[in-house]
PDB file of C-alpha atoms and ligand atoms in Angstrom:
ATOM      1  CA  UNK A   1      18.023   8.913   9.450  1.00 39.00           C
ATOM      2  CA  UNK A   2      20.896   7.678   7.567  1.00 42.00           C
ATOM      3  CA  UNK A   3      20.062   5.462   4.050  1.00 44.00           C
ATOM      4  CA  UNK A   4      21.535   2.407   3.612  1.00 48.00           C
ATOM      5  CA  UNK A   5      25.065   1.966   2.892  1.00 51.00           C
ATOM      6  CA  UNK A   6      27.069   1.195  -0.344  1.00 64.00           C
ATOM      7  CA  UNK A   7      25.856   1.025  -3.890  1.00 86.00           C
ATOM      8  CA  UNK A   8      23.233  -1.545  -3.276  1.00 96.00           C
ATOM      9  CA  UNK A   9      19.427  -0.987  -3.525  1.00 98.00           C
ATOM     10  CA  UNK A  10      17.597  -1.764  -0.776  1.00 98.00           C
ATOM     11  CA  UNK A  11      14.089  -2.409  -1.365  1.00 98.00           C
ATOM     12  CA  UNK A  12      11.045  -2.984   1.193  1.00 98.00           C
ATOM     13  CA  UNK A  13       8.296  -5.138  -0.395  1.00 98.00           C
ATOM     14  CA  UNK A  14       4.832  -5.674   0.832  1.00 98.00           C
ATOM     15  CA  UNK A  15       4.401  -9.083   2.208  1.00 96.00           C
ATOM     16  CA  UNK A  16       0.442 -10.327   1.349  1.00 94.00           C
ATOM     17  CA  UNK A  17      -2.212  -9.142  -1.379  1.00 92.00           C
ATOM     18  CA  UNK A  18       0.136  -7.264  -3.563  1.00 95.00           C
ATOM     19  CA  UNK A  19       3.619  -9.383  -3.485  1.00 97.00           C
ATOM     20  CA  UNK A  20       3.053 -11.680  -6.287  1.00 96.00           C
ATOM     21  CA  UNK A  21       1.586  -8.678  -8.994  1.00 97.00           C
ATOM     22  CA  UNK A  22       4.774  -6.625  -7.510  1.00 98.00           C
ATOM     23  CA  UNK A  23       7.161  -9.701  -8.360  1.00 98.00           C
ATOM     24  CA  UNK A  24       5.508 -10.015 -11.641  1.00 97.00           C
ATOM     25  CA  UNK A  25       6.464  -6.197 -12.641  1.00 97.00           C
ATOM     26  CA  UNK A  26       9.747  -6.176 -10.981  1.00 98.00           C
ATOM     27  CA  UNK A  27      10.803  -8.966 -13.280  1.00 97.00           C
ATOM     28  CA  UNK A  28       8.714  -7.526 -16.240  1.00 97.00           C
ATOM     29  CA  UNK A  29      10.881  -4.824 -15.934  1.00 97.00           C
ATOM     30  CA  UNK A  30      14.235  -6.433 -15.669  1.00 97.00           C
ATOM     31  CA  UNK A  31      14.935  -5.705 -11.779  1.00 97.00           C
ATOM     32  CA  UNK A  32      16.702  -8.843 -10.546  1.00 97.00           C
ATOM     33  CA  UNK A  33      14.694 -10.694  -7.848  1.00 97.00           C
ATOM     34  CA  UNK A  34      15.791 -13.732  -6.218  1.00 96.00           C
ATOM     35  CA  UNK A  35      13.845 -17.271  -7.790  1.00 92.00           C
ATOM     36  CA  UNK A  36      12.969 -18.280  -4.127  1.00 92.00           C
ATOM     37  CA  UNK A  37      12.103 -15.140  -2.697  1.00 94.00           C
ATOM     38  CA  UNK A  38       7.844 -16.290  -2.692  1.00 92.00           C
ATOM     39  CA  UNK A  39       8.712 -19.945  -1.114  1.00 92.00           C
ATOM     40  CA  UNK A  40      11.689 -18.886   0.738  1.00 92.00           C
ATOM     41  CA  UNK A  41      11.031 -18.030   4.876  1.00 94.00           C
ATOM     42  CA  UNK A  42      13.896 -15.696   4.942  1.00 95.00           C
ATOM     43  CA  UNK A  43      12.972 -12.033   5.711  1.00 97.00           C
ATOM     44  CA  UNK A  44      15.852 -10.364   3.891  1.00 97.00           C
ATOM     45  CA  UNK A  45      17.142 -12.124   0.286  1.00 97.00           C
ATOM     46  CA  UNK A  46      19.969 -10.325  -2.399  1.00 97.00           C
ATOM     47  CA  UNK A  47      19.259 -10.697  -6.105  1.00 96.00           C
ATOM     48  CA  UNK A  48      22.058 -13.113  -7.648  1.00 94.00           C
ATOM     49  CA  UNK A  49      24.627 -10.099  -9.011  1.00 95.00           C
ATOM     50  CA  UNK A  50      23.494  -8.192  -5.702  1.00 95.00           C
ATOM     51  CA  UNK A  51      22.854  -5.605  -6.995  1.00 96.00           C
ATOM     52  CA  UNK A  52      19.268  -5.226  -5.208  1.00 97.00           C
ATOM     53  CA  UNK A  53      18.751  -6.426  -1.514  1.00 98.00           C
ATOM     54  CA  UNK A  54      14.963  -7.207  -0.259  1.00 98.00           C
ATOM     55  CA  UNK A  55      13.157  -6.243   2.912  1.00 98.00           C
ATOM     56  CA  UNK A  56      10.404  -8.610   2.792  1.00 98.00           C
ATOM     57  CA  UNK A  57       7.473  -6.545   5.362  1.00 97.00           C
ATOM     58  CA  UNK A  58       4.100  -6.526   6.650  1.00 97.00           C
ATOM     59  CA  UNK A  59       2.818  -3.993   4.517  1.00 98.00           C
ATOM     60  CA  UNK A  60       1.979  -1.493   7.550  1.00 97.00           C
ATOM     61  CA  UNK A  61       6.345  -1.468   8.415  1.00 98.00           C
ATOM     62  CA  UNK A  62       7.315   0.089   4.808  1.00 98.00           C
ATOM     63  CA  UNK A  63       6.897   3.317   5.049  1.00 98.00           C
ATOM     64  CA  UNK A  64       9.060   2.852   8.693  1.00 98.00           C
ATOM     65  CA  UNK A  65      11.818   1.583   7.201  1.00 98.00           C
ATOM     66  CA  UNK A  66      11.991   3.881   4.056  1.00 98.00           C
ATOM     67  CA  UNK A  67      11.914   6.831   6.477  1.00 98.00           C
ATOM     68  CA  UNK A  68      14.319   5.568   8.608  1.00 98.00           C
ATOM     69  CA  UNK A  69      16.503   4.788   5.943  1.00 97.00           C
ATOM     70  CA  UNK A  70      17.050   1.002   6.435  1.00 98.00           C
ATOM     71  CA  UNK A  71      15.188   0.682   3.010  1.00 98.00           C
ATOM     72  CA  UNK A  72      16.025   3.043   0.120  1.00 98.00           C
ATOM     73  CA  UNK A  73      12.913   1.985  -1.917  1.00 98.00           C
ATOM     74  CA  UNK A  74       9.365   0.665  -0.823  1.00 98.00           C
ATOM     75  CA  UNK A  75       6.707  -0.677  -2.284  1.00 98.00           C
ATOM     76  CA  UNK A  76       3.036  -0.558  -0.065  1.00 98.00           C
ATOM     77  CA  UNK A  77      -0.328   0.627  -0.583  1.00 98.00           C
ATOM     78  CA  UNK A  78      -1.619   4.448  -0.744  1.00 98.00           C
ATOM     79  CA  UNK A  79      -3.992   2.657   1.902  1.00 98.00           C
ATOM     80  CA  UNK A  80      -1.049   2.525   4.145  1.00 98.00           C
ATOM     81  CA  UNK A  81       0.929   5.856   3.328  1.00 98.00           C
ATOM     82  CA  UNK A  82      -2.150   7.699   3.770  1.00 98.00           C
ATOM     83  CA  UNK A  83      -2.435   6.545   7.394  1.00 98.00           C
ATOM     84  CA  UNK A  84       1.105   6.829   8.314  1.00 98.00           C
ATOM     85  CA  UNK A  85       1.829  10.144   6.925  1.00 96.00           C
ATOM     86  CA  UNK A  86       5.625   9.310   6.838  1.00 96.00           C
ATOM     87  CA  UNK A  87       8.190  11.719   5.571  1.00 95.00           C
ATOM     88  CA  UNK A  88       8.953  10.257   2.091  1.00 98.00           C
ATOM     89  CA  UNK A  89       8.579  11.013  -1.828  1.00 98.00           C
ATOM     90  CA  UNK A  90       6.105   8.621  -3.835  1.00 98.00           C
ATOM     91  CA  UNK A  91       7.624   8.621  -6.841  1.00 98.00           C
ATOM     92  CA  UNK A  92       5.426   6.132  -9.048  1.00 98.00           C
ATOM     93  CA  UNK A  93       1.594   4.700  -9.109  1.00 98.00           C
ATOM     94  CA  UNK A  94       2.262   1.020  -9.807  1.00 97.00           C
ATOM     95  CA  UNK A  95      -1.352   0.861 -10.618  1.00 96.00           C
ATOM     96  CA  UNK A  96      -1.912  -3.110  -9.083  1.00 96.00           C
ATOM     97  CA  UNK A  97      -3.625  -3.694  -6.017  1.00 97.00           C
ATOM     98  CA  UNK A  98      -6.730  -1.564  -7.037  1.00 97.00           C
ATOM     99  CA  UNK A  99      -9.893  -1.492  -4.393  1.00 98.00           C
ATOM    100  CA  UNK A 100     -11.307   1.713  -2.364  1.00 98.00           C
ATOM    101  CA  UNK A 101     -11.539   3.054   1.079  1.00 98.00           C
ATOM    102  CA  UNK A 102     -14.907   3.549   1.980  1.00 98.00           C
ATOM    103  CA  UNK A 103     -17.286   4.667   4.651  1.00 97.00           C
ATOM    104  CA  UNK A 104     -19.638   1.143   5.229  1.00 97.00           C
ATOM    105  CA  UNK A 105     -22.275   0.033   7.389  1.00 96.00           C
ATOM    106  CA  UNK A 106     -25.653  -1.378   7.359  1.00 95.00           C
ATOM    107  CA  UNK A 107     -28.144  -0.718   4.629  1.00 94.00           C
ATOM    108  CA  UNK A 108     -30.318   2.260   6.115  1.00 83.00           C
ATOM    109  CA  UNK A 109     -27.828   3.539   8.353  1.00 72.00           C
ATOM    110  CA  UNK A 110     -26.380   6.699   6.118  1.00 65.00           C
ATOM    111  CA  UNK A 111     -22.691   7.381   6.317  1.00 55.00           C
ATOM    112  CA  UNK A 112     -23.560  11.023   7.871  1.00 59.00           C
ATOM    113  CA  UNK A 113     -25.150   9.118  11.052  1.00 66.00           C
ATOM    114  CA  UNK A 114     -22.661   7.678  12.060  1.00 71.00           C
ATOM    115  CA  UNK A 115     -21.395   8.570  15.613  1.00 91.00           C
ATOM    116  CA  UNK A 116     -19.104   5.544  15.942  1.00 96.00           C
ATOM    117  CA  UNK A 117     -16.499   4.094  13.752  1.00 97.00           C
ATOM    118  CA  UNK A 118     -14.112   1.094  13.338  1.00 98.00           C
ATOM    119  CA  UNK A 119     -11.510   1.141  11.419  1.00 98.00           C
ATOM    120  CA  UNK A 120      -7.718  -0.546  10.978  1.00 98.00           C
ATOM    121  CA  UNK A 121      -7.309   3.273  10.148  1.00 98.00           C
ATOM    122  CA  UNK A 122      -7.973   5.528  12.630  1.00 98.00           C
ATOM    123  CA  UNK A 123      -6.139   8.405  10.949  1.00 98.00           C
ATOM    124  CA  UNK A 124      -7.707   7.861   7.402  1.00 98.00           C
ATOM    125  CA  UNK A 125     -10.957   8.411   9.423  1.00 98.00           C
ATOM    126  CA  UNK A 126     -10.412  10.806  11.632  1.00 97.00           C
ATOM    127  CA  UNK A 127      -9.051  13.247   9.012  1.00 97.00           C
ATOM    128  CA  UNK A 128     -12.090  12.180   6.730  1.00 97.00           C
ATOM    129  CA  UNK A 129     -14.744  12.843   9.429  1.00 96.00           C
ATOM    130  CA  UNK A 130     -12.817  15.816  10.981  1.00 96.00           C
ATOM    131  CA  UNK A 131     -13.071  16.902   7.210  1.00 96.00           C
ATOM    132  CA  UNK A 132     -16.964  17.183   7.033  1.00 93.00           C
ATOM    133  CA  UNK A 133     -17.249  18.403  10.425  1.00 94.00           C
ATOM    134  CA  UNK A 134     -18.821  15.645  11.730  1.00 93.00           C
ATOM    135  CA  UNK A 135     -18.271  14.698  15.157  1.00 92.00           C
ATOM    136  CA  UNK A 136     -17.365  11.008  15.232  1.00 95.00           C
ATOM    137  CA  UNK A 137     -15.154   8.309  17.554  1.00 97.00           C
ATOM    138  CA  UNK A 138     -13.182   5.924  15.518  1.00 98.00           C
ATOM    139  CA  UNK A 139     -12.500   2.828  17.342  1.00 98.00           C
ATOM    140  CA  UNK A 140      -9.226   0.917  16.594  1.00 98.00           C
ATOM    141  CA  UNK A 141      -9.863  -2.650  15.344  1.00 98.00           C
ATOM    142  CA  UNK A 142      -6.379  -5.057  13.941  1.00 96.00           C
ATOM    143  CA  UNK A 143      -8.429  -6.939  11.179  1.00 91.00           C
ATOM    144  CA  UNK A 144     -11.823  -8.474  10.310  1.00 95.00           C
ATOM    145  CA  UNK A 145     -13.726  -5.089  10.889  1.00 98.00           C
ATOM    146  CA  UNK A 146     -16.890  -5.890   9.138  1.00 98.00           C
ATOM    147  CA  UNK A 147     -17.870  -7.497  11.915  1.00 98.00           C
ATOM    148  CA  UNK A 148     -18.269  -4.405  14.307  1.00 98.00           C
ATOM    149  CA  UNK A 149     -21.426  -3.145  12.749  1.00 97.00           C
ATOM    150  CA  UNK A 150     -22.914  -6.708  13.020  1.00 97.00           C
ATOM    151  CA  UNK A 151     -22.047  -7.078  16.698  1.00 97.00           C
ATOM    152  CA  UNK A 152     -22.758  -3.306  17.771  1.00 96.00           C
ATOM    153  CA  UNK A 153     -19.830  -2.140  18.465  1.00 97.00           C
ATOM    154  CA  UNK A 154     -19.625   0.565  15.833  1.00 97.00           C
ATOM    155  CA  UNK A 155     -22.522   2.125  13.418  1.00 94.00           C
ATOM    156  CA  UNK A 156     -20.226   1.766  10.581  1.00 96.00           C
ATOM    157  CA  UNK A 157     -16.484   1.115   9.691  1.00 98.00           C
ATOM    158  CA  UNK A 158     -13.710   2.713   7.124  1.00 98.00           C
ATOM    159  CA  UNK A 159     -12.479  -0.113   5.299  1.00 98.00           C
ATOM    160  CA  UNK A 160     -10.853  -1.026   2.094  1.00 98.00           C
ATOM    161  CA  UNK A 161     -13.336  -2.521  -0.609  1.00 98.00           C
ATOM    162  CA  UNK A 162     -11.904  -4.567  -3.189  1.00 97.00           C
ATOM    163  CA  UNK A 163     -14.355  -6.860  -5.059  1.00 97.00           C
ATOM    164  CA  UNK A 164     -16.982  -6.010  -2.145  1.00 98.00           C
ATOM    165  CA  UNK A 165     -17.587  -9.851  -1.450  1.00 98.00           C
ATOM    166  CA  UNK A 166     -17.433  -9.757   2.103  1.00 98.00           C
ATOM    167  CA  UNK A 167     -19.150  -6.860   2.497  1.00 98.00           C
ATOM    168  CA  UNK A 168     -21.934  -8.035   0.495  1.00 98.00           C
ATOM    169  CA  UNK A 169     -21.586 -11.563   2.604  1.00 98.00           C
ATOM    170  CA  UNK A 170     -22.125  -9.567   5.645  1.00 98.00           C
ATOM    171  CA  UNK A 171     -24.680  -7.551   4.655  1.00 98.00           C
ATOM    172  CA  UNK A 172     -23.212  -4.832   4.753  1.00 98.00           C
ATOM    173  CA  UNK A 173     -22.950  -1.649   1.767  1.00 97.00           C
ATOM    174  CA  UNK A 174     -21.019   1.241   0.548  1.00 97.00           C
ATOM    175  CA  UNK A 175     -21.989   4.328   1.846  1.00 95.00           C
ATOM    176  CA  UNK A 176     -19.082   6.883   0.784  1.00 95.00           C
ATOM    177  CA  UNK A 177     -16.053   6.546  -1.185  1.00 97.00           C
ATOM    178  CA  UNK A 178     -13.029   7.776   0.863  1.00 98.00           C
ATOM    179  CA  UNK A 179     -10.049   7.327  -1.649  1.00 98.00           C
ATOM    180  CA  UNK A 180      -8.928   5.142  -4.236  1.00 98.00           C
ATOM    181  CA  UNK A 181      -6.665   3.436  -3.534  1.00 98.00           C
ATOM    182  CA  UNK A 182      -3.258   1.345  -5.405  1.00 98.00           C
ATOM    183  CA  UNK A 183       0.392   0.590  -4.811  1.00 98.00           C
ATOM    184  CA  UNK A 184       2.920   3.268  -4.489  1.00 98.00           C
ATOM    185  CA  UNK A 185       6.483   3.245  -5.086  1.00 98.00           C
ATOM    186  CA  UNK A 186       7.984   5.396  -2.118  1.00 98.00           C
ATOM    187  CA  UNK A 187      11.772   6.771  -1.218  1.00 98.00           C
ATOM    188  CA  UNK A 188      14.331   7.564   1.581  1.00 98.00           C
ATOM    189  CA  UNK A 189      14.714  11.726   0.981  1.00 98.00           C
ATOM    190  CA  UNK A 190      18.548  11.017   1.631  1.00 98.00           C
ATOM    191  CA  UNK A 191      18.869   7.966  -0.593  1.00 98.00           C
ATOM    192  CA  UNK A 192      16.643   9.325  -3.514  1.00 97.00           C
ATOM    193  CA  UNK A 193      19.618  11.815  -3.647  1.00 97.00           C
ATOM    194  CA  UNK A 194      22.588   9.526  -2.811  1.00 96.00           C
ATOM    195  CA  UNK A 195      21.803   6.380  -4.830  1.00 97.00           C
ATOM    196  CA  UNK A 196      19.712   8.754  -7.525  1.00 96.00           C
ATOM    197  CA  UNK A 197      20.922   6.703 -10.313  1.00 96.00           C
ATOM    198  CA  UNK A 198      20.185   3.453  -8.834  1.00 96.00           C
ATOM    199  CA  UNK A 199      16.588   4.629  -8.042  1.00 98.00           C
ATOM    200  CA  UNK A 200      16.353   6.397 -11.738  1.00 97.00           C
ATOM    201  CA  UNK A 201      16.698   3.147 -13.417  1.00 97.00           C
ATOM    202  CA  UNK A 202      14.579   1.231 -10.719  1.00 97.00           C
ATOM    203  CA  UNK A 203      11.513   3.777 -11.367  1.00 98.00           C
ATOM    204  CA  UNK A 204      12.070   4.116 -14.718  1.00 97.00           C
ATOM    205  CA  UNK A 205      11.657   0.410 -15.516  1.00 96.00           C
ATOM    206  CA  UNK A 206       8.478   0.152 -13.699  1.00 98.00           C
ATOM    207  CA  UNK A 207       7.295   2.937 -15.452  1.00 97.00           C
ATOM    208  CA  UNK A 208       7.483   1.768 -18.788  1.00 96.00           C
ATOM    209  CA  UNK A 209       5.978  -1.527 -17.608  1.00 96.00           C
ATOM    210  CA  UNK A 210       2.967   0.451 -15.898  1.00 96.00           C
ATOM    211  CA  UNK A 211       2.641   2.538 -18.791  1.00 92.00           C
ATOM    212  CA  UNK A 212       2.940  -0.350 -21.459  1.00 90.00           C
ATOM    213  CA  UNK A 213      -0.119  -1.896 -19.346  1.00 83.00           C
ATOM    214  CA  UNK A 214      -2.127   0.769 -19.315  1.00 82.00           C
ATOM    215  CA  UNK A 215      -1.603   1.174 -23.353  1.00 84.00           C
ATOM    216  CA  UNK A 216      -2.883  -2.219 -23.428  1.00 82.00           C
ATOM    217  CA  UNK A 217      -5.567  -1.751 -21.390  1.00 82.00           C
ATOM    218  CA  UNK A 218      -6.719   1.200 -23.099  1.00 81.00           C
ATOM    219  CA  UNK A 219      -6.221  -0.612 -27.020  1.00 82.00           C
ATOM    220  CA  UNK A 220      -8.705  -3.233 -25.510  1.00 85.00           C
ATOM    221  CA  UNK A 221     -10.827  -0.466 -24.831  1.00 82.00           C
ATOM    222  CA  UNK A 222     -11.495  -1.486 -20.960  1.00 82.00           C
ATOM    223  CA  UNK A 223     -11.600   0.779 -18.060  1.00 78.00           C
ATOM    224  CA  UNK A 224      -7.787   1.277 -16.293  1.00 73.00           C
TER     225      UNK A 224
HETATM  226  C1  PRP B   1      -9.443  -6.560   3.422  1.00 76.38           C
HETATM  227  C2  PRP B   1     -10.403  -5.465   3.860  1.00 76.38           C
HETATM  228  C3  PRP B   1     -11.751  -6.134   3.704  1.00 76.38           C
HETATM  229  C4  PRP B   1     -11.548  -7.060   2.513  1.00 76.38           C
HETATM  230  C5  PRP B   1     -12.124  -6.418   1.271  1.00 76.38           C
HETATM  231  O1  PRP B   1      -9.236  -7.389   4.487  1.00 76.38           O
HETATM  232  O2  PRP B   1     -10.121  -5.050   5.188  1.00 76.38           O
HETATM  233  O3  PRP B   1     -12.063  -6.873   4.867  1.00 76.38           O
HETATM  234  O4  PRP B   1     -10.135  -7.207   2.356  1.00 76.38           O
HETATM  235  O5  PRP B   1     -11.986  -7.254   0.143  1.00 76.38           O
HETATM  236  P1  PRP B   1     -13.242  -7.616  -0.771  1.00 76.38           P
HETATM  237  O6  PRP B   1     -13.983  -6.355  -1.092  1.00 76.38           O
HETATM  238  O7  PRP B   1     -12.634  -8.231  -2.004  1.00 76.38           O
HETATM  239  O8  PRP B   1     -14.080  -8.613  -0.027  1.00 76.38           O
HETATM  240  P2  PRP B   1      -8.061  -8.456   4.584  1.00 76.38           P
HETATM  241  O9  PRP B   1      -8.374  -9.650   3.743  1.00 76.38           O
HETATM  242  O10 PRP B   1      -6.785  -7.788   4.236  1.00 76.38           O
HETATM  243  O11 PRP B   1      -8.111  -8.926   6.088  1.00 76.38           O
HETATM  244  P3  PRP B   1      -8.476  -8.142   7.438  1.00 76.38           P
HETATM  245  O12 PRP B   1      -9.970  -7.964   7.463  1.00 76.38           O
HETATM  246  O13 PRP B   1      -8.011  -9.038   8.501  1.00 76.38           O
HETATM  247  O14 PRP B   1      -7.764  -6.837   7.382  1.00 76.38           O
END
């Protein structure tokens, strides 16, 4: 598990819901990204002084190639570290892609019922079931997992719930709140020692963005 080489940062972004709100704050706080990286097709692109190289992944890879040391940095959802319990240090709540993993199924059917699950996160709920000593299968579905209740192939799923549309346009409802959920900023063990200045001053930028939006948030008297 060797980190990347030389003085460059290598950094693993989340292809999908969260890249263009991760872009936004990179540049917010002054981390050179390449100007084509959102139309470009290539998978890895260098920032113009190269000082930071980008890993662009399916979310679910991230946490693989921070451990392994092929990134130095990532950037994914607690969604995703929480199911693949990957030896790494989260060093910074980015506070964007905010929904909720959550016990769901048809109205009536009450989350402690259920005897069979669905989920695109088996481990999430396993541990959570395991947890309350219930005794439940979890079925492994790739995507689109609302529709396992609806077909009978599960009493209920463990999904993520973000605005709750397409739960609510499958008639389907809440009925426990796993974890919140938002995007984590996670790092190599060796390279959080070896490049520690590089990764100082990469944190430490998005922090003072996060924090400045959060200020904001809070003057305007909303709800972080
Ligand atoms: C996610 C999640 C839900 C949906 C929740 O799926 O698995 O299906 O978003 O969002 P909402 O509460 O705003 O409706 P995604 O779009 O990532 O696709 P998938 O079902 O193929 O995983």
């Amino acid at each position: 598990m060797t980190p990347t080489d030389g003085q460059q940062l290598t950094v693993a972004l989340s292809k999908g819901r969260i890249m263009k709100d991760t872009l936004r704050l990179l540049q917010q706080a002054g981390i050179p990204v390449p100007e084509d990286i959102e139309e470009s097709r290539k998978l890895i692109l260098e920032s113009s002084d190269r000082t930071v190289r980008y890993i662009l992944s399916k979310p679910v890879d991230v946490p693989t190639y921070v451990e392994y040391g092929v990134a130095d940095v990532g950037i994914v959802g607690k969604d995703v570290l929480l199911e693949a319990e990957r030896d790494l240090y989260e060093l910074l709540d980015l506070g964007i892609g905010r929904c909720r993993m959550c016990v769901c199924g048809l109205p009536g059917t009450k989350g402690g019922m259920v005897s069979r699950v669905a989920s695109k996160y088996p481990r999430i709920a396993t541990n959570h079931f395991r947890n309350q000593g219930q005794q439940v299968e979890v079925i492994f579905l790739n995507g689109s997992v609302e529709l396992a209740p609806l077909i009978g192939l599960a009493d209920g799923i463990v999904d993520l719930v973000e605005t709750g549309r397409t739960l609510a346009e499958n008639g389907l409802v809440i009925q426990e709140e796993i974890a919140q959920i938002t995007t984590r900023v996670v790092a190599n063990r060796m390279s959080f020692r070896l490049k520690s200045e590089q990764i100082d001053n990469f944190v430490t930028g998005l922090r003072q963005v996060t924090e400045q939006k959060v200020q904001a948030i809070l003057g305007r008297g909303e709800q972080v």
